[in-house]
Coordinates of N, CA and C and ligand atoms in Angstrom, one line a residue:
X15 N -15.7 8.0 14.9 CA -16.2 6.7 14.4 C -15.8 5.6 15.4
X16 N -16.9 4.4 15.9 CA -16.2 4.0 16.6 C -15.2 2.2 16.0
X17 N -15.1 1.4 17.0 CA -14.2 1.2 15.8 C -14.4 -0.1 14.8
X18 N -15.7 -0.3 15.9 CA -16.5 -1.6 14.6 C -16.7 -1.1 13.0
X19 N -16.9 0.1 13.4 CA -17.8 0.8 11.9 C -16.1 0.9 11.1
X20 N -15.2 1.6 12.0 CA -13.6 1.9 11.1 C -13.3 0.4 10.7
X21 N -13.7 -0.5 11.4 CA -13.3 -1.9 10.7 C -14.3 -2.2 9.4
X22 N -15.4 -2.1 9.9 CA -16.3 -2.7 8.7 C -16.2 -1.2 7.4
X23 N -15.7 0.1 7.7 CA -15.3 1.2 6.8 C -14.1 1.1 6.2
X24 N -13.1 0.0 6.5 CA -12.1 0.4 6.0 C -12.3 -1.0 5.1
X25 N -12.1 0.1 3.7 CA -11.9 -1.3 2.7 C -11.0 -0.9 1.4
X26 N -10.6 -1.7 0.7 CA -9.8 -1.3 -0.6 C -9.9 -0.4 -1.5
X27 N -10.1 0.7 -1.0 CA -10.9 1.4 -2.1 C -10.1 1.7 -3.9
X28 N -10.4 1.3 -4.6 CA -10.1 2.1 -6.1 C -10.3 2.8 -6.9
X29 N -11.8 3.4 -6.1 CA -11.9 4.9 -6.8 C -12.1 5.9 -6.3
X30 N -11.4 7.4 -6.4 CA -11.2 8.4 -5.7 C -11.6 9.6 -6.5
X31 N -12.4 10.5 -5.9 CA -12.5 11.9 -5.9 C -11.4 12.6 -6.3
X32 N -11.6 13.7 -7.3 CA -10.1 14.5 -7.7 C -10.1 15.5 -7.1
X33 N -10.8 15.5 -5.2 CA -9.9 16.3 -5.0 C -8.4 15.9 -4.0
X34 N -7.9 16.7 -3.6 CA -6.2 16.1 -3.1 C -6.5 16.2 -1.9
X35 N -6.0 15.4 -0.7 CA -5.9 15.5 0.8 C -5.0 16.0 1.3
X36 N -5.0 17.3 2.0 CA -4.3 18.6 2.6 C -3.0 17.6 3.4
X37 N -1.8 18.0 3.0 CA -0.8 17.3 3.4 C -0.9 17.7 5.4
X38 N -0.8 18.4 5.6 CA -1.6 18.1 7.4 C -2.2 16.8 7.5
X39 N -3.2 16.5 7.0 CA -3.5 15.1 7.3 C -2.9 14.5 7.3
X40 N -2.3 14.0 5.7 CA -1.5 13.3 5.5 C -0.4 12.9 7.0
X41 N -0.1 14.2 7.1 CA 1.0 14.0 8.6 C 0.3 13.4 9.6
X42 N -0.8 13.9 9.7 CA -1.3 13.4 11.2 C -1.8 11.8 11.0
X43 N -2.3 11.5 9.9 CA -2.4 10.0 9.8 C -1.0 9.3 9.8
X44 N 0.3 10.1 9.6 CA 1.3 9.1 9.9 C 1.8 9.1 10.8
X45 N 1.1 10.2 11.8 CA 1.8 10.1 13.2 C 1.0 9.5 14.0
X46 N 0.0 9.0 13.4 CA -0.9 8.2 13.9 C -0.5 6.7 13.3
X47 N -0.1 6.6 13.1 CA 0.2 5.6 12.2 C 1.8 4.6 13.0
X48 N 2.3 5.7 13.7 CA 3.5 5.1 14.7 C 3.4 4.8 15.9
X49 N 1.1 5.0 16.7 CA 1.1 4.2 17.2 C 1.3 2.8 17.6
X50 N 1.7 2.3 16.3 CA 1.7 0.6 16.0 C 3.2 0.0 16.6
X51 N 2.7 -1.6 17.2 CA 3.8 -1.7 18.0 C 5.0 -2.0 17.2
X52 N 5.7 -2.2 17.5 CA 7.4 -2.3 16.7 C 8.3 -3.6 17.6
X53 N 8.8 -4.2 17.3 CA 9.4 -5.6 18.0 C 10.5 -4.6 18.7
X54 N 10.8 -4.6 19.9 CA 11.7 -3.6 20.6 C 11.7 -2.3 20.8
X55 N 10.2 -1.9 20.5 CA 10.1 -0.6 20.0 C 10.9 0.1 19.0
X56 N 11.2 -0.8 18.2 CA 12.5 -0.3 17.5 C 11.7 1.2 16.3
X57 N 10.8 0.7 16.0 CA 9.8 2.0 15.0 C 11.0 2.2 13.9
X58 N 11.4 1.4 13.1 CA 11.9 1.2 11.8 C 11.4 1.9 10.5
X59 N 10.2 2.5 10.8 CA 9.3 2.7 9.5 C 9.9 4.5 9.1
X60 N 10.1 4.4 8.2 CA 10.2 5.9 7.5 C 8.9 6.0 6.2
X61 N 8.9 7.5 5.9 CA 7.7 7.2 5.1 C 8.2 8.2 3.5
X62 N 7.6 8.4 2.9 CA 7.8 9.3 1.3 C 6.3 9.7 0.8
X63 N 6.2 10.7 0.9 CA 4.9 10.5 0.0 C 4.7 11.6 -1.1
X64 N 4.2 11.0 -1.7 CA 4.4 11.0 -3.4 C 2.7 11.7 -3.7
X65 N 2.8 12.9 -4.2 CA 1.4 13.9 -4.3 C 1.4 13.8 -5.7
X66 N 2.7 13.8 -6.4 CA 2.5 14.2 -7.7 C 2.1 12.9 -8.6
X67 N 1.0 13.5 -9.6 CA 0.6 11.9 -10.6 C 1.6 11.6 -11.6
X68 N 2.5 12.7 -12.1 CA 3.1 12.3 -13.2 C 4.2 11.2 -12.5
X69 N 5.0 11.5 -11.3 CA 6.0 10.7 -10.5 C 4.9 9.5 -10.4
X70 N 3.6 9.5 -10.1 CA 2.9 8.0 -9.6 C 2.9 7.2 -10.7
X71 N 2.8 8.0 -12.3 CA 2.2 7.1 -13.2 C 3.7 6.4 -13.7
X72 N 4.8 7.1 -13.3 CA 6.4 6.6 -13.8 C 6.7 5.5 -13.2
X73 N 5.9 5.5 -11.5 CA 6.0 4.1 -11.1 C 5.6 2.9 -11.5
X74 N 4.0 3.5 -11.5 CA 3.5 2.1 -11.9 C 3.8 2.0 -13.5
X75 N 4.5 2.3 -14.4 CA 4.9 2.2 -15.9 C 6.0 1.1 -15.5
X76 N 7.1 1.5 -14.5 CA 8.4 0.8 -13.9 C 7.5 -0.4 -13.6
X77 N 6.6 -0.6 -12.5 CA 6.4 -1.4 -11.7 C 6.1 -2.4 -12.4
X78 N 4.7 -2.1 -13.4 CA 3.8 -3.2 -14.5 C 5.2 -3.7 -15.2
X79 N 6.1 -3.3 -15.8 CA 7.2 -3.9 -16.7 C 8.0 -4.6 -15.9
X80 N 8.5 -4.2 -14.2 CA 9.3 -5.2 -14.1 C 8.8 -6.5 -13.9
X81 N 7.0 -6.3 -13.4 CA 6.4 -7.6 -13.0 C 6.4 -8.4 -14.1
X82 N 6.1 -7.6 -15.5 CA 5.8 -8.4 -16.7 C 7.0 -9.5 -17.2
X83 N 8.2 -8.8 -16.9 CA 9.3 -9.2 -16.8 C 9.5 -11.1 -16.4
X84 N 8.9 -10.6 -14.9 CA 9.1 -11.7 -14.3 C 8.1 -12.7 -14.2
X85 N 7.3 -12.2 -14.9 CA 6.5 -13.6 -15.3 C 6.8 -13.9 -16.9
X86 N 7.1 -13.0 -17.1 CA 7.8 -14.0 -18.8 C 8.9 -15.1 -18.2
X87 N 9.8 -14.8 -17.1 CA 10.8 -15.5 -17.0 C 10.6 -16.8 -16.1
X88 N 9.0 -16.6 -15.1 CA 8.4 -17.7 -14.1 C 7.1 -17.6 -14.6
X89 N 6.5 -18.6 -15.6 CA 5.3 -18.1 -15.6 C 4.7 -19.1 -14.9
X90 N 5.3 -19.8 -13.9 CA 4.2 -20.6 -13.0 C 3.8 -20.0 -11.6
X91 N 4.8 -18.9 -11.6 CA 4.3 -17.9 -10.8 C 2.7 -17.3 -10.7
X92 N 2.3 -17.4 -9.3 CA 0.9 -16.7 -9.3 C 0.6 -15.7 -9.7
X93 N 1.8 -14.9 -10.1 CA 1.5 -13.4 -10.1 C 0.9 -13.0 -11.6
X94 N 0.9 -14.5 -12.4 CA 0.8 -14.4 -13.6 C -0.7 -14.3 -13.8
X95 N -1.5 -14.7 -12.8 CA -2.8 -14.7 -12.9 C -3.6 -12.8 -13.5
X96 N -2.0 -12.0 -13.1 CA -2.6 -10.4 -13.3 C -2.1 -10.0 -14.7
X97 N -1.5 -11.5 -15.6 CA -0.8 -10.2 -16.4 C -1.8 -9.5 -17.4
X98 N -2.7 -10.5 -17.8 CA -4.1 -9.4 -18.9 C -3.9 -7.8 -18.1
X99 N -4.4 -8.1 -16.5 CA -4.1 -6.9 -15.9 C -3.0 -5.4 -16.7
X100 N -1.8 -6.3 -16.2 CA -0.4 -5.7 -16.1 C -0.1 -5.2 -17.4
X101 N -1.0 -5.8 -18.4 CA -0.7 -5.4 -19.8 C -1.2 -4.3 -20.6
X102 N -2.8 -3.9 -19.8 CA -3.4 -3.2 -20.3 C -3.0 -1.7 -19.9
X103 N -2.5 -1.1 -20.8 CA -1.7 -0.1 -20.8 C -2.6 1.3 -19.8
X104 N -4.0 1.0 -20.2 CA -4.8 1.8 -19.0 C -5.0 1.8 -17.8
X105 N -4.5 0.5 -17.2 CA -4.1 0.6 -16.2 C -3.3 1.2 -15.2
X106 N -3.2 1.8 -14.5 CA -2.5 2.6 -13.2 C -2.4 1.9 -12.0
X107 N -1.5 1.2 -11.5 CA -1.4 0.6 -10.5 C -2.0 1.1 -9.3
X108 N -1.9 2.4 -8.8 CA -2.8 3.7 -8.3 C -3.8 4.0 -8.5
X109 N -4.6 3.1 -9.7 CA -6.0 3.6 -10.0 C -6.0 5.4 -9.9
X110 N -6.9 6.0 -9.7 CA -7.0 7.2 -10.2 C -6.6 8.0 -8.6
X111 N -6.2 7.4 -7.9 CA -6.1 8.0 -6.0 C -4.8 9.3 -6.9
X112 N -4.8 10.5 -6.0 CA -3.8 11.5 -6.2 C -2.2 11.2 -4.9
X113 N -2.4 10.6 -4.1 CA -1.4 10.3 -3.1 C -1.1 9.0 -3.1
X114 N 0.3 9.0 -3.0 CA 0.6 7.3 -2.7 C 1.6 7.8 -1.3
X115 N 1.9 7.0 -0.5 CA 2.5 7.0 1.0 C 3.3 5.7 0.9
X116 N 4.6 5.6 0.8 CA 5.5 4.6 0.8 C 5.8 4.2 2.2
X117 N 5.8 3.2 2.8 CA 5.8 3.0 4.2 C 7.6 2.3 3.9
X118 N 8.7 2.8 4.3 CA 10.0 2.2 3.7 C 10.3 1.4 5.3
X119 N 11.5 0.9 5.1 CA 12.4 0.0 6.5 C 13.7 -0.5 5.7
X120 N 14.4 -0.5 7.0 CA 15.9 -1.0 6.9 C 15.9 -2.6 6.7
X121 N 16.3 -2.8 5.8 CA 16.7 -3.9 5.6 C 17.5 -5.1 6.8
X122 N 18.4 -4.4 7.2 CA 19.3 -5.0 8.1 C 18.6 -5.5 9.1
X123 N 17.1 -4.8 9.6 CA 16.6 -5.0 11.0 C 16.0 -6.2 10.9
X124 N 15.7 -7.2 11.9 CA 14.9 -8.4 11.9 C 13.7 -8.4 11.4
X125 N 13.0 -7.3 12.1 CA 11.2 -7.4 11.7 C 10.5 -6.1 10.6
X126 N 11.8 -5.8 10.1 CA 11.1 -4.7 9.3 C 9.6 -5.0 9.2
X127 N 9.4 -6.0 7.9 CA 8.5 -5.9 7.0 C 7.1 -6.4 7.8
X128 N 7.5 -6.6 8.9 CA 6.1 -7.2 10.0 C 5.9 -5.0 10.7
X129 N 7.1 -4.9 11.3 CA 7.0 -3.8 11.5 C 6.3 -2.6 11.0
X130 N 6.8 -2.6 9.5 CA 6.1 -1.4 8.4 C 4.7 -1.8 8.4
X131 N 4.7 -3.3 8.4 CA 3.3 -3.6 7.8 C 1.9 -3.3 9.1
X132 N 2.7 -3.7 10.1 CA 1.9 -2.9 11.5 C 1.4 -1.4 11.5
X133 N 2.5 -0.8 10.6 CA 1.6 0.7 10.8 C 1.4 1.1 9.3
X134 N 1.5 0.4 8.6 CA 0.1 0.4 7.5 C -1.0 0.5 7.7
X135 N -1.0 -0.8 8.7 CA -2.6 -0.9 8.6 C -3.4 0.0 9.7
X136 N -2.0 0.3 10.9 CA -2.4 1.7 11.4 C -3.1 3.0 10.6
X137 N -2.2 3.2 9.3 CA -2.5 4.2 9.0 C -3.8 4.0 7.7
X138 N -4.4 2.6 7.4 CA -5.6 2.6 7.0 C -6.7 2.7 7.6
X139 N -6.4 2.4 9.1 CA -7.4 2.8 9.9 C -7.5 4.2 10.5
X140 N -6.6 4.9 10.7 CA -6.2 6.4 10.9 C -7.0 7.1 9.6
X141 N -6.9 6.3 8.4 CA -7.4 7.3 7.2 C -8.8 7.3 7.8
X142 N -9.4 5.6 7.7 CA -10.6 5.2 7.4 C -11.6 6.2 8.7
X143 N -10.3 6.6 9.8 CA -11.7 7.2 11.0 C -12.0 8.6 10.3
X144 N -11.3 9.1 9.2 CA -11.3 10.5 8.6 C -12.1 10.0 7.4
X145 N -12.9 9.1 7.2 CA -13.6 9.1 6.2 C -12.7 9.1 4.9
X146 N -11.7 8.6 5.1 CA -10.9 8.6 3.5 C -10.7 7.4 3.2
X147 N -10.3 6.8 2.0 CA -10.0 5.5 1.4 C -9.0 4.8 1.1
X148 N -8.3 4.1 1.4 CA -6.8 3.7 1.4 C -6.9 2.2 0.3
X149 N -5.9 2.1 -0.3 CA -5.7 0.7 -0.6 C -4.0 0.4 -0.7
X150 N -3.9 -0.9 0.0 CA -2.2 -1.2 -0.2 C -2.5 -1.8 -1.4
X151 N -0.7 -1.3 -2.3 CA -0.7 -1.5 -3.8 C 0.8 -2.3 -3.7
X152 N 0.3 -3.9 -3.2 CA 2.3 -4.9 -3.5 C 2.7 -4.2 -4.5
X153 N 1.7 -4.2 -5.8 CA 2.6 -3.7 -7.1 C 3.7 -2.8 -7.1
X154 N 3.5 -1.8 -6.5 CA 4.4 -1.0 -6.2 C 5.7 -1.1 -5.7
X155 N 6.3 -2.3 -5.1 CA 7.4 -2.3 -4.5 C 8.3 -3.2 -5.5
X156 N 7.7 -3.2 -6.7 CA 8.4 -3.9 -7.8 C 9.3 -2.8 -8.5
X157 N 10.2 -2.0 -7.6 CA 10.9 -0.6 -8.1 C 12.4 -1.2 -8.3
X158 N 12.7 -1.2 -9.4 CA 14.2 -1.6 -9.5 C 15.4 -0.2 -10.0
X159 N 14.9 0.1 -11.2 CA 15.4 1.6 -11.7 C 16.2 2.1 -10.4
X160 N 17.5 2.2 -10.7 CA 18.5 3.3 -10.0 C 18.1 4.8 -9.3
X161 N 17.6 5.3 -10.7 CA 17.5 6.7 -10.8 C 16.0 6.8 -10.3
X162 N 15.0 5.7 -10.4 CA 13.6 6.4 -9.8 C 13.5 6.3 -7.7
X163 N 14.7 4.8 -7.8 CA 14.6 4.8 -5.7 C 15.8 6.1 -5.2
X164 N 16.4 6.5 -6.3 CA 17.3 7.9 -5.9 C 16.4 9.1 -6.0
X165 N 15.5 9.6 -7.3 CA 14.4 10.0 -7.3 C 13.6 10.2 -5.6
X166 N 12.8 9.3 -5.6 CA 12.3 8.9 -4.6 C 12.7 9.1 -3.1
X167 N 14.1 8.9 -3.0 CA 14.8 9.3 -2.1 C 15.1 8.4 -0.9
X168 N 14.8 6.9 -1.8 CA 15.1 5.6 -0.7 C 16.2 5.4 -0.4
X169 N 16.8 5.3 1.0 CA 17.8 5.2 1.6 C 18.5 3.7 0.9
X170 N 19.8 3.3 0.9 CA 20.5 2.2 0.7 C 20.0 1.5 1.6
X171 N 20.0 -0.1 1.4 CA 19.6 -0.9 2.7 C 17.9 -1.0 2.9
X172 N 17.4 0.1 2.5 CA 15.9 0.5 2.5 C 15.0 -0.4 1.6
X173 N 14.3 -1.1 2.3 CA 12.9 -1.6 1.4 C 11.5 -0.9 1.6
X174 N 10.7 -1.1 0.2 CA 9.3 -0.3 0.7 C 8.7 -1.9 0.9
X175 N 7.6 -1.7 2.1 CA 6.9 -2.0 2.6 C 5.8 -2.4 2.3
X176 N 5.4 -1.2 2.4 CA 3.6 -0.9 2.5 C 3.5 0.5 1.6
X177 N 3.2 0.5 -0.2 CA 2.6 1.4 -0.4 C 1.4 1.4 -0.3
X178 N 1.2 2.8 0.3 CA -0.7 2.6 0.5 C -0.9 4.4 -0.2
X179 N -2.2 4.2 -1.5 CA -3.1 4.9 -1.7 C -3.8 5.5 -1.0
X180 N -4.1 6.9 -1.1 CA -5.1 7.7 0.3 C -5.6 8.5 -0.8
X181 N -7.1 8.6 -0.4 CA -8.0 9.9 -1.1 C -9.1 9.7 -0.6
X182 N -10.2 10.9 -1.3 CA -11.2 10.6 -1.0 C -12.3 9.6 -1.7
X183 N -13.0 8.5 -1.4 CA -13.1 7.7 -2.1 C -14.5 8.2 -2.9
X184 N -14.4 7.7 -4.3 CA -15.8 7.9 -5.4 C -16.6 7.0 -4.5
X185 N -16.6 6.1 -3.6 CA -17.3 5.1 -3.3 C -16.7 3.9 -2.1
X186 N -17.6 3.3 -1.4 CA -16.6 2.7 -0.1 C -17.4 0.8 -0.9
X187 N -16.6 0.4 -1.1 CA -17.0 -0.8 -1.6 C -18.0 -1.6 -0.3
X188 N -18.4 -2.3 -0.3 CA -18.6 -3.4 0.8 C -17.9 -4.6 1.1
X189 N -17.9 -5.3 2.5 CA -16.8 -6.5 2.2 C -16.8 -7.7 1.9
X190 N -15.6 -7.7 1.0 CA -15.6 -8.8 0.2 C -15.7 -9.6 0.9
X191 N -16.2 -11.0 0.3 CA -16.5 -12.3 1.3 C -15.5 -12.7 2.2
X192 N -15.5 -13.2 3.3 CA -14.8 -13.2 4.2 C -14.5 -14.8 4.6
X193 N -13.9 -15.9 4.8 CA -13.9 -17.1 5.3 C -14.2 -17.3 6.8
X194 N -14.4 -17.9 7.0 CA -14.6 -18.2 8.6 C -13.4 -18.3 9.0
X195 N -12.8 -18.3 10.1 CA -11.9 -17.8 11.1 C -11.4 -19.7 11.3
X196 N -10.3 -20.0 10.4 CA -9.9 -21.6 11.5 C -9.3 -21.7 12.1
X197 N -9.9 -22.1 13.3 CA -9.7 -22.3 14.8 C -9.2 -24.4 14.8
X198 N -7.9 -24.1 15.1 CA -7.1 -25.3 15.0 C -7.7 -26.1 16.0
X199 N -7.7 -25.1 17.0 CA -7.5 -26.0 18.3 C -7.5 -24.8 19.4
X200 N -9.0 -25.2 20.6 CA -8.5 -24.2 21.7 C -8.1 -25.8 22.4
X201 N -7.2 -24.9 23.4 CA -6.6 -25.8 24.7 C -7.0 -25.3 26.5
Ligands
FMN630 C1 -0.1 -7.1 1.2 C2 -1.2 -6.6 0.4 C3 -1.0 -6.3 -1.0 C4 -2.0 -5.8 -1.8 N1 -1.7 -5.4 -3.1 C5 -2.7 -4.9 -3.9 C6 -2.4 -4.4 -5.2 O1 -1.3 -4.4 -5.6 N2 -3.4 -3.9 -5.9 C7 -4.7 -3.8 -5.4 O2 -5.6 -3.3 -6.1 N3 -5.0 -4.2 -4.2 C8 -4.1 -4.8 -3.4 N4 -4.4 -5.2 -2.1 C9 -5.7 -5.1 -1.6 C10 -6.4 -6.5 -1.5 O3 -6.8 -6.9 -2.7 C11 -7.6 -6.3 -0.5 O4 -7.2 -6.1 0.8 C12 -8.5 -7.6 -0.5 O5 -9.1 -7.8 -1.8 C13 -9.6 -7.5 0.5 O6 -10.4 -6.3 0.4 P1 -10.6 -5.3 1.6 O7 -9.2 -4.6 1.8 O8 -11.6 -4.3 1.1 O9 -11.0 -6.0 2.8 C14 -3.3 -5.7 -1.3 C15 -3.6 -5.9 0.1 C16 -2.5 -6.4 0.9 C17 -2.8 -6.6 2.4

């Protein structure tokens, strides 16, 4: 694929095919995925990936509650614009995708979260040249629970990043409107 088409192919996708993507891939899109640059080359990013739905749906059950949480406690918060969302118990943060891919980083380091977030989008584009469908889910880093980041098997110090959904998509959306590019000022 070349890479206009991987740009204008890669899009949010929310609905996925039931079938599962052979964990091989999965690997080689994340070792594709550590082409992405890193401030020092430091390559901070570790990954977890989560196949099973009953572990995905315990997340997003955790996740929807702690957000609900925090918008009862800030509700001038934007995030409150989702709670009808966050409420409706049919919702799955995951939507119906079978894989979630936690992109984690050390806390301690300066550029984690630019870091992680660099080979996220590596690895939506790594999906998107395999014809698969990715969406990053913030929801998901709303993980507090003791026992589910021990679960999970997040290091101390460790934040997630970038969870991103992978499957095959029911459908490649088109893209959503786009703003024009503001250009401040050339010199
Ligand atoms: C940092 C970040 C967080 C996002 N979080 C969510 C999310 O929690 N749930 C969701 O459905 N989409 C999420 N998205 C996807 C955006 O809604 C999507 O990128 C945007 O609507 C543009 O669509 P496109 O990706 O097809 O270009 C997120 C995207 C980014 C970059």
């Amino acid at each position: 694929m070349d890479y206009k088409k991987i740009l204008i192919n890669r899009r949010s996708v929310r609905n996925y095919l039931e079938k599962q993507v052979p964990i091989e891939t999965i690997l080689e899109i994340i070792h594709e995925s550590t082409y992405a640059p890193s401030s020092g080359n430091e390559q901070p990013w570790k990954f977890i990936i989560i196949n099973d739905r009953i572990a995905m749906k315990n997340i997003s059950e955790e996740a929807k509650s702690n957000i609900l949480n925090w918008i009862e406690s800030n509700p001038n918060d934007n995030v409150k614009k989702y709670e009808t969302l966050l409420k409706n118990k049919e919702y799955n943060i995951f939507y119906n995708a079978s894989t979630v891919v936690l992109i984690i980083g050390d806390t301690n380091l300066k550029n984690t979260k630019v870091n992680c977030a660099l080979a996220g989008s590596y690895f939506m584009m790594s999906a998107t040249s395999r014809n698969l469908g990715t969406c990053w889910i913030n929801f998901a880093t709303h993980i507090k629970s003791k026992d589910m980041i021990k679960q999970l098997g997040i290091p101390e110090n460790h934040e997630i990043v970038a969870p991103i959904i992978i499957g095959y998509p029911a459908e490649v959306p088109t893209i959503p409107l786009r703003k024009e590019p503001e250009i401040i000022r050339i010199i």
